mmCIF file of C-alpha atoms and ligand atoms in Angstrom:
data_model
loop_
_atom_site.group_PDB
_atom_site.id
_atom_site.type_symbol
_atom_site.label_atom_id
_atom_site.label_comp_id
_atom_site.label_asym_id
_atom_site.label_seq_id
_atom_site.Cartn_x
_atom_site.Cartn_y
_atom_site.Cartn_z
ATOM 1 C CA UNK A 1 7.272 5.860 19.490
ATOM 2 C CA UNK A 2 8.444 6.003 15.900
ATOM 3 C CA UNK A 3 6.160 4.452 12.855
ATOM 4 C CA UNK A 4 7.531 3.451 10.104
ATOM 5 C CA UNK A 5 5.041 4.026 6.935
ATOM 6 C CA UNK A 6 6.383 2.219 3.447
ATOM 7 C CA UNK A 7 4.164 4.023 0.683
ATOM 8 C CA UNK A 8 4.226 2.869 -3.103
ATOM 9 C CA UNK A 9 4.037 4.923 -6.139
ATOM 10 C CA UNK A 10 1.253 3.225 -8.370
ATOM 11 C CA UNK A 11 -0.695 3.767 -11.235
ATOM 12 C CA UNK A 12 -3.597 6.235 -10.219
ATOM 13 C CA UNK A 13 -6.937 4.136 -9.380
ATOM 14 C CA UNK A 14 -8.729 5.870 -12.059
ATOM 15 C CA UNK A 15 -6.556 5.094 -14.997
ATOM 16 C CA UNK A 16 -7.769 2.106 -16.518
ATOM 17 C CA UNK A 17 -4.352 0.659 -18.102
ATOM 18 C CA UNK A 18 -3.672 -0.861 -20.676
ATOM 19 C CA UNK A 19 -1.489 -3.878 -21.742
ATOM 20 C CA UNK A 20 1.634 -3.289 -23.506
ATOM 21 C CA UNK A 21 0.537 -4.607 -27.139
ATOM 22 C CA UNK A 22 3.593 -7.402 -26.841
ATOM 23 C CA UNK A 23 2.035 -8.791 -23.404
ATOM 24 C CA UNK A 24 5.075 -8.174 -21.456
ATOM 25 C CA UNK A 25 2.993 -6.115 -19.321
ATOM 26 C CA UNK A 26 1.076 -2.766 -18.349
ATOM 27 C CA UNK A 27 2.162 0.388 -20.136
ATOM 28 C CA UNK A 28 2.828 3.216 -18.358
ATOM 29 C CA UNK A 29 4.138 5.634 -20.423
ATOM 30 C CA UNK A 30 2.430 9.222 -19.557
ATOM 31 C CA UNK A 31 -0.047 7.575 -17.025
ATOM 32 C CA UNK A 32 -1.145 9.502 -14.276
ATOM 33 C CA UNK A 33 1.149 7.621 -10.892
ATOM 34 C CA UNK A 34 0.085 8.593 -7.800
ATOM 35 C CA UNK A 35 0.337 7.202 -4.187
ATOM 36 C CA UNK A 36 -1.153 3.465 -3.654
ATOM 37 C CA UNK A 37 -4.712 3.939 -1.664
ATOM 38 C CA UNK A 38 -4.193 1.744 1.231
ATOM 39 C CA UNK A 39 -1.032 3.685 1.819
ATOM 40 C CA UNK A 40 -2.614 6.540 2.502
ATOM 41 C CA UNK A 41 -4.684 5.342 4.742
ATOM 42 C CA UNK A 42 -1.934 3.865 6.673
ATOM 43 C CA UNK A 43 -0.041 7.458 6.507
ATOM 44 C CA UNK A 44 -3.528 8.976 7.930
ATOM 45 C CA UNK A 45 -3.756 6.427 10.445
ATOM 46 C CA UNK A 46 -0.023 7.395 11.459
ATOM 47 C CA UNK A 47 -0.631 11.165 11.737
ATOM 48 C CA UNK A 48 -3.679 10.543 13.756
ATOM 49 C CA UNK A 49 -1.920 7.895 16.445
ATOM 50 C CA UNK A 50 0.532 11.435 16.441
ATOM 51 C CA UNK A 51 -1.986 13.505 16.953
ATOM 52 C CA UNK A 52 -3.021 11.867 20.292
ATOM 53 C CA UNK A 53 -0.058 11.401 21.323
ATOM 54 C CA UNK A 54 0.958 7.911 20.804
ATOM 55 C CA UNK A 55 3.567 8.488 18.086
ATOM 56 C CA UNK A 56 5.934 11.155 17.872
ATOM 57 C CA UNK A 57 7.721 10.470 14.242
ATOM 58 C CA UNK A 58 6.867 9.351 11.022
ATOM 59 C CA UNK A 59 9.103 8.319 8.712
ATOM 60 C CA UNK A 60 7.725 7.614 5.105
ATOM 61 C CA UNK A 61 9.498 4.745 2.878
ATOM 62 C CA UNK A 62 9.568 4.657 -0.665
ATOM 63 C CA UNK A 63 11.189 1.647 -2.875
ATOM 64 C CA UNK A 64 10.632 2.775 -6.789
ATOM 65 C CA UNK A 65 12.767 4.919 -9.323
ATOM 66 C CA UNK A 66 13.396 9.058 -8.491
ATOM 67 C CA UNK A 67 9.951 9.777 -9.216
ATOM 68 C CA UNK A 68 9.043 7.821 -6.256
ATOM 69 C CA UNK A 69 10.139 10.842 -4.629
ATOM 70 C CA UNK A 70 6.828 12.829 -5.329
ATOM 71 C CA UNK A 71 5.073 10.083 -3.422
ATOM 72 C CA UNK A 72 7.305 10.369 -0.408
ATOM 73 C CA UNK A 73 6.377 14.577 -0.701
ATOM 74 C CA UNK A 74 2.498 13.922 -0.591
ATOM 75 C CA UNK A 75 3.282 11.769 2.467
ATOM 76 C CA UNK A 76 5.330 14.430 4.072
ATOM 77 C CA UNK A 77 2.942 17.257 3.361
ATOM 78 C CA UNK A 78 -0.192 14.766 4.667
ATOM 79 C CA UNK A 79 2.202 14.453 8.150
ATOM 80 C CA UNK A 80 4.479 12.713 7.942
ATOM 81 C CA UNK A 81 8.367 14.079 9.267
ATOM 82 C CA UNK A 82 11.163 12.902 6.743
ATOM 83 C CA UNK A 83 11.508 10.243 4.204
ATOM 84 C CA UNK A 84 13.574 7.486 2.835
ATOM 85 C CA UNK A 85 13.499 6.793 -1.076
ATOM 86 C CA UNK A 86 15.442 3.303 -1.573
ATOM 87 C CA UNK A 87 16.224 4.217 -5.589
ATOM 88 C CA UNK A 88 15.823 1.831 -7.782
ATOM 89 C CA UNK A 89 14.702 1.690 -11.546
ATOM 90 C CA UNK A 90 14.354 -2.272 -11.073
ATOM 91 C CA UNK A 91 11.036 -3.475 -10.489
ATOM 92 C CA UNK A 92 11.151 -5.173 -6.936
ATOM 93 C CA UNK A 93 9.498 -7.841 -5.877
ATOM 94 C CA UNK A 94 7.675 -8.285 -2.399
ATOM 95 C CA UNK A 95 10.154 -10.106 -0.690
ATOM 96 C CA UNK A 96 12.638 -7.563 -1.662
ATOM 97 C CA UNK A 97 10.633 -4.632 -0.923
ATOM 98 C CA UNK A 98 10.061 -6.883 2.693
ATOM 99 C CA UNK A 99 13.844 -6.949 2.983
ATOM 100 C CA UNK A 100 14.828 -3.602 2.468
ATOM 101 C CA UNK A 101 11.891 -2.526 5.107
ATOM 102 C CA UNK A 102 13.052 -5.060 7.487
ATOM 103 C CA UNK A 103 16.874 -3.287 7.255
ATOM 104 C CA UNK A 104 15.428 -0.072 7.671
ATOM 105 C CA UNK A 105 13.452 -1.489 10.482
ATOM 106 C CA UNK A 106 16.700 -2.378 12.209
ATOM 107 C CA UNK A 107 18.199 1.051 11.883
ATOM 108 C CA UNK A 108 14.991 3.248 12.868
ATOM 109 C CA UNK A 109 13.526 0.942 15.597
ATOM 110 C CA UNK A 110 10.159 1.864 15.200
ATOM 111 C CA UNK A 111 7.419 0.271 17.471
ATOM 112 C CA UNK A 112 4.728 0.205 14.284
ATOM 113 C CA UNK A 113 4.743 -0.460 10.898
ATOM 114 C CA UNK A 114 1.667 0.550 9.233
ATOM 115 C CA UNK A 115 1.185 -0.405 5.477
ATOM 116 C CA UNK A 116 -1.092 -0.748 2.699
ATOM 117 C CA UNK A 117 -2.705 -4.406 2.732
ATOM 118 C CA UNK A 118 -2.086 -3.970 -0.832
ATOM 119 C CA UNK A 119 -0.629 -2.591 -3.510
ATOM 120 C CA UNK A 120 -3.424 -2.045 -6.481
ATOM 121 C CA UNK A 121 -0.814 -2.594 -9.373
ATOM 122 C CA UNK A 122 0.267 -5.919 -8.765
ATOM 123 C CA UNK A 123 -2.276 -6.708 -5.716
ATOM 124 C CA UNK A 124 0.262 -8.673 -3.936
ATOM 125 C CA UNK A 125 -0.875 -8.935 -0.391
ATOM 126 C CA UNK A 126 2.454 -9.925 0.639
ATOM 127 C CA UNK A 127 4.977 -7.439 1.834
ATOM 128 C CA UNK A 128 3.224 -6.945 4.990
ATOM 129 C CA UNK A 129 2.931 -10.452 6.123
ATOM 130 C CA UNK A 130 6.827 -10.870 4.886
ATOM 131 C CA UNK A 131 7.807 -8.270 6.813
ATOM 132 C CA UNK A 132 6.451 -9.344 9.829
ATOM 133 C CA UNK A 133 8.242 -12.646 8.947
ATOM 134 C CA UNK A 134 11.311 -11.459 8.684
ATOM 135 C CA UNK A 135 11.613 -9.090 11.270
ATOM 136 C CA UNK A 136 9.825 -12.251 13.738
ATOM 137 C CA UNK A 137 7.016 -9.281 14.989
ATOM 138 C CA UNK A 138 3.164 -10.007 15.130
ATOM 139 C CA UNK A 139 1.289 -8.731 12.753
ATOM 140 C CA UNK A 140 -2.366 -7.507 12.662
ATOM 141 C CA UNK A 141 -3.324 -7.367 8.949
ATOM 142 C CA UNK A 142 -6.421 -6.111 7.444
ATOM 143 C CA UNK A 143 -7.128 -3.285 9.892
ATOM 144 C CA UNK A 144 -10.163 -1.763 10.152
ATOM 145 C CA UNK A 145 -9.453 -0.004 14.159
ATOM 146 C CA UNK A 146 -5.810 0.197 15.190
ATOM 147 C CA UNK A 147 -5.765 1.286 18.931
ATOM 148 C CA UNK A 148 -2.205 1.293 21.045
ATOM 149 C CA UNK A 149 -2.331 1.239 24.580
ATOM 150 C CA UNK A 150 0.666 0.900 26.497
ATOM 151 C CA UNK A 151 3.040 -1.807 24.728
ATOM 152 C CA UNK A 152 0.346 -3.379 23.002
ATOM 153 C CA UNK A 153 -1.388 -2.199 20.043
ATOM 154 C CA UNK A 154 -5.392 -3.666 19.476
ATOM 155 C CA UNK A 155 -5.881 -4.208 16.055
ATOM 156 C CA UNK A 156 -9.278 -5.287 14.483
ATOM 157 C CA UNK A 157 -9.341 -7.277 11.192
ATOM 158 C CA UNK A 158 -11.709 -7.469 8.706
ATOM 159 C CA UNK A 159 -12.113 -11.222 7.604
ATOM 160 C CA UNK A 160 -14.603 -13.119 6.186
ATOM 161 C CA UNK A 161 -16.484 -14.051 8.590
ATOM 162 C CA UNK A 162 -17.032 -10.166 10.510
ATOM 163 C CA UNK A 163 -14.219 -8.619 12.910
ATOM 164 C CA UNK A 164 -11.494 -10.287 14.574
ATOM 165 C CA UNK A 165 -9.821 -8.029 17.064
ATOM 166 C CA UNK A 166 -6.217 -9.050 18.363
ATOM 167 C CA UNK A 167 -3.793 -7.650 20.673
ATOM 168 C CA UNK A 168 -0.595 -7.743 19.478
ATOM 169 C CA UNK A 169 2.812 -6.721 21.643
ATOM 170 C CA UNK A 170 5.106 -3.884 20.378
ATOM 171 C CA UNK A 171 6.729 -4.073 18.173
ATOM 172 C CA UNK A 172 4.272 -5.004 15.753
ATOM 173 C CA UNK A 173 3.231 -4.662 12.214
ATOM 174 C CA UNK A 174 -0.411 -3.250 11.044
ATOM 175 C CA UNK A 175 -1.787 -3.485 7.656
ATOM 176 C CA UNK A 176 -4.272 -1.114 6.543
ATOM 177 C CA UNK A 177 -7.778 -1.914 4.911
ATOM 178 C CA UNK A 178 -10.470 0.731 3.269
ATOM 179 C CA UNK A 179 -12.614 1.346 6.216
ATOM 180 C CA UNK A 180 -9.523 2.257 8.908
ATOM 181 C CA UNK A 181 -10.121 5.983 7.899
ATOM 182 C CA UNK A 182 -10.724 8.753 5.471
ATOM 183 C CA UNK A 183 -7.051 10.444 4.351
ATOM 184 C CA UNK A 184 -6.725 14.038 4.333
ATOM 185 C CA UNK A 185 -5.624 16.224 1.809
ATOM 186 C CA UNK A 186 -2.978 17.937 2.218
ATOM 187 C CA UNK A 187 -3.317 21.474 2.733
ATOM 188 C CA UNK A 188 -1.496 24.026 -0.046
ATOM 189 C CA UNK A 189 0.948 25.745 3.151
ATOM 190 C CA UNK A 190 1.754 21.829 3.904
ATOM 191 C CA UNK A 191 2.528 20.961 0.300
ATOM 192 C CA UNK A 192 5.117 23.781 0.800
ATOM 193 C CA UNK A 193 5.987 22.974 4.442
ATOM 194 C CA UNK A 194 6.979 19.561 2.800
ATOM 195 C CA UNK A 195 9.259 20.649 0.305
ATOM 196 C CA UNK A 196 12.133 21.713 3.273
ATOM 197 C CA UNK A 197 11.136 18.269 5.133
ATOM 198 C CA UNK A 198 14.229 15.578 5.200
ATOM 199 C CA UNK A 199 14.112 13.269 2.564
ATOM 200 C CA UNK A 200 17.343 10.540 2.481
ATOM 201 C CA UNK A 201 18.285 9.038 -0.958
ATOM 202 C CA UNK A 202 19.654 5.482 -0.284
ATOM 203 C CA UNK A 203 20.409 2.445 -3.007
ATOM 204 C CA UNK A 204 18.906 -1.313 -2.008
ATOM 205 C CA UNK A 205 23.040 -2.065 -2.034
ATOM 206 C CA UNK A 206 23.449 0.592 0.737
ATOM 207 C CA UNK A 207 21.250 -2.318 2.732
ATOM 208 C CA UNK A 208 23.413 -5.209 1.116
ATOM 209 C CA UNK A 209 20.270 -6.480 -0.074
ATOM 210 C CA UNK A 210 19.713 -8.603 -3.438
ATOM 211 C CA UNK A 211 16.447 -7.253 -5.217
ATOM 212 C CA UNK A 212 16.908 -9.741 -8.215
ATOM 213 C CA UNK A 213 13.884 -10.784 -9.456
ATOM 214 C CA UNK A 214 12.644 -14.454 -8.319
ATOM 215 C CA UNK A 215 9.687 -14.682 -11.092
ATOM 216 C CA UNK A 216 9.072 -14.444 -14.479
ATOM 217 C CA UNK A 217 6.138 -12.670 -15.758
ATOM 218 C CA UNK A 218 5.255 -15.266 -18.512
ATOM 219 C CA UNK A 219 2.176 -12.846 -20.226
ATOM 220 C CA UNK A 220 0.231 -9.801 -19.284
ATOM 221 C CA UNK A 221 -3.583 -10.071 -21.239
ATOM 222 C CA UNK A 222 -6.516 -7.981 -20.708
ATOM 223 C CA UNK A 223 -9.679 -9.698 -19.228
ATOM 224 C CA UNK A 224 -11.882 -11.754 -21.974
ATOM 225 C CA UNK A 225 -14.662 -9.098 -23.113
ATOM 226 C CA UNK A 226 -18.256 -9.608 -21.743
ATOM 227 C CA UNK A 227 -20.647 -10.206 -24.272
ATOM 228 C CA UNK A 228 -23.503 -7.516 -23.980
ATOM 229 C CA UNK A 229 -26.595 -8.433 -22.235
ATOM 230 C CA UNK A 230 -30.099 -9.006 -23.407
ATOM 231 C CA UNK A 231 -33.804 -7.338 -22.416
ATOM 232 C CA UNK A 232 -36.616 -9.594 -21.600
ATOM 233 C CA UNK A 233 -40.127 -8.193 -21.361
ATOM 234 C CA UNK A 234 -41.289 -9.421 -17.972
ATOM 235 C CA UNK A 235 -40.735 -11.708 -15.024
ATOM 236 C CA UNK A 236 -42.409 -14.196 -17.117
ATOM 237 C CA UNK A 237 -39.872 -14.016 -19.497
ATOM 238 C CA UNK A 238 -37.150 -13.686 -17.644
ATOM 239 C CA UNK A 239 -37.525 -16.961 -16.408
ATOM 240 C CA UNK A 240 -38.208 -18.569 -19.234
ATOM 241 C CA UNK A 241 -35.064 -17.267 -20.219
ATOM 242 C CA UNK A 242 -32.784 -18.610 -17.778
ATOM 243 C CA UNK A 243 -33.928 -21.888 -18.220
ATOM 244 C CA UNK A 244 -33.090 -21.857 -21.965
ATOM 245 C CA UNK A 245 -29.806 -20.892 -20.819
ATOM 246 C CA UNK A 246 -29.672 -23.285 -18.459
ATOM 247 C CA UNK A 247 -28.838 -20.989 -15.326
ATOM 248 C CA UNK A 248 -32.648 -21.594 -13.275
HETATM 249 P P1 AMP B 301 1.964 -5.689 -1.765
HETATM 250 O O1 AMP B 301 2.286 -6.829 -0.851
HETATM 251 O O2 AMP B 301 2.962 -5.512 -2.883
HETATM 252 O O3 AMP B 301 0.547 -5.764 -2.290
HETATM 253 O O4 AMP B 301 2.095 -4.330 -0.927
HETATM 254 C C1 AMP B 301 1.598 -4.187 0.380
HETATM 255 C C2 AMP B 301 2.100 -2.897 0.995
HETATM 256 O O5 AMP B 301 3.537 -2.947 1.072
HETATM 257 C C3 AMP B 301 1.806 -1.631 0.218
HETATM 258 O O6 AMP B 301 0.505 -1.144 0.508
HETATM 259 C C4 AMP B 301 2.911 -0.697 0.744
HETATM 260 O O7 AMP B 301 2.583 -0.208 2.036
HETATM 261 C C5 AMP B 301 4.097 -1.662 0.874
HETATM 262 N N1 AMP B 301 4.902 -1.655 -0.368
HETATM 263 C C6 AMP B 301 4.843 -2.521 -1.413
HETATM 264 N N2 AMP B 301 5.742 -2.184 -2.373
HETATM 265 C C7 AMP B 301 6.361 -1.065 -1.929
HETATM 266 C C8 AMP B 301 7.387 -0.212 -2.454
HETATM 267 N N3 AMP B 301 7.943 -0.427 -3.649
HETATM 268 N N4 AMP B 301 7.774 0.845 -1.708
HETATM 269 C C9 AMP B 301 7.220 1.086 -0.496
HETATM 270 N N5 AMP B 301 6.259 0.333 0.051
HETATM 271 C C10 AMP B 301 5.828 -0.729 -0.646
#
Protein backbone atom coordinates (compact mmCIF):
# COMPACT_ATOMS: atom_id res chain seq x y z
CA UNK A 1 0.00 0.00 0.00
CA UNK A 2 1.14 3.47 -0.96
CA UNK A 3 0.53 6.68 1.53
CA UNK A 4 0.33 9.68 0.35
CA UNK A 5 1.79 12.40 3.01
CA UNK A 6 1.03 16.33 1.92
CA UNK A 7 3.56 18.33 4.25
CA UNK A 8 3.52 22.28 4.44
CA UNK A 9 6.35 24.60 4.75
CA UNK A 10 5.37 27.04 7.70
CA UNK A 11 6.71 29.51 9.80
CA UNK A 12 8.81 27.66 12.57
CA UNK A 13 6.59 27.24 15.91
CA UNK A 14 9.02 29.20 17.81
CA UNK A 15 9.08 32.37 15.84
CA UNK A 16 6.65 34.59 17.21
CA UNK A 17 5.69 36.73 13.93
CA UNK A 18 4.95 39.66 13.44
CA UNK A 19 2.34 41.67 11.40
CA UNK A 20 3.38 43.39 8.37
CA UNK A 21 3.14 47.17 9.71
CA UNK A 22 0.35 47.86 6.71
CA UNK A 23 -1.94 44.86 8.10
CA UNK A 24 -1.91 43.02 4.94
CA UNK A 25 -0.53 40.26 6.84
CA UNK A 26 2.43 38.27 8.61
CA UNK A 27 5.95 39.16 7.55
CA UNK A 28 8.16 36.71 6.71
CA UNK A 29 11.05 38.09 5.47
CA UNK A 30 14.26 36.15 7.03
CA UNK A 31 11.99 34.03 9.40
CA UNK A 32 13.07 30.78 10.28
CA UNK A 33 10.29 28.22 7.84
CA UNK A 34 10.36 24.92 8.70
CA UNK A 35 8.01 21.86 8.27
CA UNK A 36 4.29 22.31 9.82
CA UNK A 37 4.21 20.04 13.25
CA UNK A 38 1.28 17.92 12.61
CA UNK A 39 2.95 17.01 9.38
CA UNK A 40 5.51 15.46 10.84
CA UNK A 41 3.75 13.51 12.81
CA UNK A 42 1.77 12.25 9.99
CA UNK A 43 5.25 11.52 8.02
CA UNK A 44 6.33 9.52 11.38
CA UNK A 45 3.18 7.81 11.52
CA UNK A 46 3.79 6.80 7.71
CA UNK A 47 7.33 5.44 8.21
CA UNK A 48 6.19 3.49 11.15
CA UNK A 49 2.88 1.76 9.30
CA UNK A 50 6.26 0.93 6.76
CA UNK A 51 8.12 -0.30 9.20
CA UNK A 52 5.62 -3.10 10.07
CA UNK A 53 4.86 -3.77 7.07
CA UNK A 54 1.65 -2.23 6.17
CA UNK A 55 2.95 0.37 3.71
CA UNK A 56 5.55 -0.02 1.30
CA UNK A 57 5.90 3.76 -0.26
CA UNK A 58 5.74 7.11 0.81
CA UNK A 59 5.38 9.75 -1.26
CA UNK A 60 5.73 13.31 0.35
CA UNK A 61 3.59 16.36 -1.22
CA UNK A 62 4.51 19.79 -1.08
CA UNK A 63 2.23 22.85 -2.50
CA UNK A 64 4.42 26.25 -1.74
CA UNK A 65 7.17 28.21 -3.78
CA UNK A 66 10.90 26.29 -4.56
CA UNK A 67 11.82 26.56 -1.09
CA UNK A 68 9.12 24.22 -0.31
CA UNK A 69 11.55 21.88 -1.58
CA UNK A 70 13.68 21.79 1.72
CA UNK A 71 10.52 20.62 3.43
CA UNK A 72 9.93 17.79 1.02
CA UNK A 73 14.06 16.83 1.86
CA UNK A 74 13.43 16.67 5.74
CA UNK A 75 10.50 14.39 4.83
CA UNK A 76 12.58 12.24 2.63
CA UNK A 77 15.51 11.98 4.98
CA UNK A 78 12.78 11.23 8.09
CA UNK A 79 11.48 8.13 5.51
CA UNK A 80 9.85 8.96 3.29
CA UNK A 81 10.76 7.55 -0.70
CA UNK A 82 10.32 10.48 -3.31
CA UNK A 83 8.48 13.68 -3.44
CA UNK A 84 6.20 15.89 -5.36
CA UNK A 85 6.64 19.83 -5.04
CA UNK A 86 3.42 21.41 -6.86
CA UNK A 87 5.42 25.05 -7.43
CA UNK A 88 3.75 27.79 -6.84
CA UNK A 89 4.69 31.36 -5.50
CA UNK A 90 0.75 32.00 -5.08
CA UNK A 91 -0.54 31.57 -1.77
CA UNK A 92 -3.17 28.65 -2.05
CA UNK A 93 -6.02 28.28 -0.40
CA UNK A 94 -7.41 24.96 1.23
CA UNK A 95 -9.66 23.99 -1.30
CA UNK A 96 -6.96 24.36 -3.78
CA UNK A 97 -4.34 22.71 -1.90
CA UNK A 98 -7.52 19.84 -1.48
CA UNK A 99 -7.69 19.82 -5.27
CA UNK A 100 -4.34 19.44 -6.31
CA UNK A 101 -4.03 16.42 -3.56
CA UNK A 102 -7.14 14.93 -4.79
CA UNK A 103 -5.40 14.89 -8.64
CA UNK A 104 -2.42 13.50 -7.30
CA UNK A 105 -4.56 11.08 -5.46
CA UNK A 106 -5.92 9.88 -8.78
CA UNK A 107 -2.55 9.33 -10.34
CA UNK A 108 -0.70 7.56 -7.25
CA UNK A 109 -3.67 5.50 -5.89
CA UNK A 110 -2.65 5.41 -2.53
CA UNK A 111 -4.79 3.51 0.11
CA UNK A 112 -3.94 6.41 2.99
CA UNK A 113 -3.62 9.84 3.18
CA UNK A 114 -2.16 10.96 6.33
CA UNK A 115 -2.02 14.80 7.05
CA UNK A 116 -1.55 17.41 9.49
CA UNK A 117 -5.05 18.30 11.19
CA UNK A 118 -3.64 21.63 10.77
CA UNK A 119 -1.57 23.90 9.44
CA UNK A 120 -0.19 26.42 12.39
CA UNK A 121 0.08 29.51 9.97
CA UNK A 122 -3.29 29.92 8.94
CA UNK A 123 -4.89 27.07 11.32
CA UNK A 124 -7.29 26.07 8.73
CA UNK A 125 -8.53 22.68 9.66
CA UNK A 126 -9.80 22.18 6.31
CA UNK A 127 -7.77 20.50 3.66
CA UNK A 128 -8.17 17.23 5.21
CA UNK A 129 -11.85 17.11 5.52
CA UNK A 130 -11.94 18.65 1.72
CA UNK A 131 -9.99 16.14 0.56
CA UNK A 132 -11.86 13.47 1.76
CA UNK A 133 -14.79 15.35 0.11
CA UNK A 134 -13.60 15.47 -2.97
CA UNK A 135 -12.06 12.34 -3.48
CA UNK A 136 -15.78 10.75 -1.76
CA UNK A 137 -13.26 8.54 0.90
CA UNK A 138 -13.96 8.37 4.75
CA UNK A 139 -12.06 10.17 6.73
CA UNK A 140 -10.83 9.68 10.35
CA UNK A 141 -9.64 13.14 11.52
CA UNK A 142 -7.99 14.03 14.67
CA UNK A 143 -5.96 10.85 15.16
CA UNK A 144 -4.55 9.98 18.14
CA UNK A 145 -4.00 5.70 17.15
CA UNK A 146 -4.12 4.88 13.45
CA UNK A 147 -4.13 1.00 13.16
CA UNK A 148 -4.75 -0.81 9.48
CA UNK A 149 -5.79 -4.18 9.40
CA UNK A 150 -6.68 -5.74 6.31
CA UNK A 151 -8.80 -3.13 4.11
CA UNK A 152 -9.80 -1.21 6.94
CA UNK A 153 -7.82 1.19 8.81
CA UNK A 154 -9.04 1.89 12.88
CA UNK A 155 -8.59 5.29 13.58
CA UNK A 156 -9.16 6.88 17.09
CA UNK A 157 -10.14 10.59 17.39
CA UNK A 158 -9.61 12.87 19.91
CA UNK A 159 -12.90 14.95 20.47
CA UNK A 160 -14.30 16.69 23.08
CA UNK A 161 -15.85 14.53 24.84
CA UNK A 162 -12.66 11.56 25.18
CA UNK A 163 -11.88 9.01 22.19
CA UNK A 164 -13.97 8.06 19.42
CA UNK A 165 -12.51 5.14 17.55
CA UNK A 166 -13.89 4.41 13.90
CA UNK A 167 -13.21 1.96 11.31
CA UNK A 168 -12.99 3.33 8.19
CA UNK A 169 -12.64 1.19 4.64
CA UNK A 170 -9.58 1.75 2.35
CA UNK A 171 -9.15 4.02 0.87
CA UNK A 172 -9.35 6.44 3.49
CA UNK A 173 -8.02 9.67 4.72
CA UNK A 174 -6.30 10.16 8.39
CA UNK A 175 -5.56 13.38 9.97
CA UNK A 176 -2.96 13.63 12.45
CA UNK A 177 -3.24 15.19 16.07
CA UNK A 178 -0.22 15.85 18.78
CA UNK A 179 -0.44 12.72 20.74
CA UNK A 180 -0.35 10.09 17.47
CA UNK A 181 3.51 9.97 18.03
CA UNK A 182 6.86 11.48 18.71
CA UNK A 183 8.77 12.31 15.06
CA UNK A 184 12.22 11.34 14.65
CA UNK A 185 15.02 13.21 13.64
CA UNK A 186 16.53 12.51 10.94
CA UNK A 187 19.78 11.00 11.16
CA UNK A 188 23.00 13.06 9.44
CA UNK A 189 23.73 9.67 6.77
CA UNK A 190 19.75 10.10 6.02
CA UNK A 191 19.93 13.84 5.48
CA UNK A 192 22.48 12.73 2.79
CA UNK A 193 20.67 9.53 1.73
CA UNK A 194 17.85 12.12 0.93
CA UNK A 195 19.58 14.35 -1.23
CA UNK A 196 19.74 11.39 -4.30
CA UNK A 197 15.92 10.51 -3.33
CA UNK A 198 13.30 11.40 -6.35
CA UNK A 199 11.83 14.56 -6.02
CA UNK A 200 9.21 15.61 -9.17
CA UNK A 201 8.73 19.39 -9.87
CA UNK A 202 5.11 19.83 -11.19
CA UNK A 203 2.96 23.33 -11.71
CA UNK A 204 -0.92 23.34 -10.17
CA UNK A 205 -1.66 23.83 -14.28
CA UNK A 206 0.11 20.46 -14.92
CA UNK A 207 -3.23 19.23 -12.77
CA UNK A 208 -5.57 21.72 -14.76
CA UNK A 209 -6.43 23.02 -11.52
CA UNK A 210 -7.51 26.80 -10.71
CA UNK A 211 -5.69 27.92 -7.38
CA UNK A 212 -7.24 31.52 -7.61
CA UNK A 213 -7.87 32.81 -4.49
CA UNK A 214 -11.70 32.67 -3.23
CA UNK A 215 -11.11 35.21 -0.11
CA UNK A 216 -9.93 38.35 0.70
CA UNK A 217 -7.84 38.89 3.66
CA UNK A 218 -9.55 42.20 4.76
CA UNK A 219 -6.72 42.97 7.88
CA UNK A 220 -4.05 41.09 9.69
CA UNK A 221 -3.73 42.79 13.61
CA UNK A 222 -1.85 41.51 16.46
CA UNK A 223 -3.89 40.38 19.57
CA UNK A 224 -5.08 43.45 21.98
CA UNK A 225 -2.19 43.61 24.76
CA UNK A 226 -3.03 42.22 28.27
CA UNK A 227 -2.88 44.66 30.82
CA UNK A 228 -0.36 43.44 33.59
CA UNK A 229 -1.70 41.83 36.60
CA UNK A 230 -1.90 42.90 40.18
CA UNK A 231 -0.55 41.25 43.77
CA UNK A 232 -2.92 40.92 46.59
CA UNK A 233 -1.62 40.08 50.04
CA UNK A 234 -3.74 37.10 51.04
CA UNK A 235 -6.77 34.95 50.37
CA UNK A 236 -8.56 37.55 52.22
CA UNK A 237 -7.73 39.94 49.83
CA UNK A 238 -7.96 38.25 46.99
CA UNK A 239 -11.45 37.96 47.38
CA UNK A 240 -12.19 41.07 48.26
CA UNK A 241 -10.68 41.85 45.15
CA UNK A 242 -12.68 40.03 42.77
CA UNK A 243 -15.69 41.30 44.02
CA UNK A 244 -14.61 44.93 43.40
CA UNK A 245 -14.03 43.77 40.03
CA UNK A 246 -16.99 42.19 39.82
CA UNK A 247 -15.68 38.60 38.74
CA UNK A 248 -16.81 36.56 42.44
P1 LIG B 1 -5.05 23.26 6.83
O1 LIG B 1 -6.41 22.73 6.48
O2 LIG B 1 -4.58 24.35 5.89
O3 LIG B 1 -4.97 23.70 8.28
O4 LIG B 1 -3.99 22.09 6.62
C1 LIG B 1 -4.21 20.76 7.03
C2 LIG B 1 -3.15 19.85 6.46
O5 LIG B 1 -3.23 19.88 5.02
C3 LIG B 1 -1.72 20.21 6.77
O6 LIG B 1 -1.32 19.72 8.04
C4 LIG B 1 -0.98 19.52 5.61
O7 LIG B 1 -0.87 18.12 5.85
C5 LIG B 1 -1.95 19.74 4.45
N1 LIG B 1 -1.60 20.98 3.71
C6 LIG B 1 -2.14 22.22 3.86
N2 LIG B 1 -1.55 23.10 3.01
C7 LIG B 1 -0.60 22.40 2.34
C8 LIG B 1 0.35 22.73 1.32
N3 LIG B 1 0.48 23.97 0.84
N4 LIG B 1 1.16 21.74 0.86
C9 LIG B 1 1.05 20.48 1.34
N5 LIG B 1 0.18 20.10 2.29
C10 LIG B 1 -0.64 21.04 2.78
Amino acid sequence: MKILVPVKRVIDYNVKPRVKADGTGVDLANVKMSMNPFDEIAVEEAIRLKEKGVATEIVAVSVGPQKAQETLRTALAMGADRAILVQTDDEVEPLGVAKLLKAIADEEQPGLVVLGKQAIDDDSNQVGQMLAALMGRPQGTFASKVEVEGDSVSVTREVDGGLETVKLSLPAIVTTDLRLNEPRYASLPNIMKAKSKPLATKTPADYGVDVAPRLKTLKVSEPPVRSAGIKVADVDALVAKLKELGVA
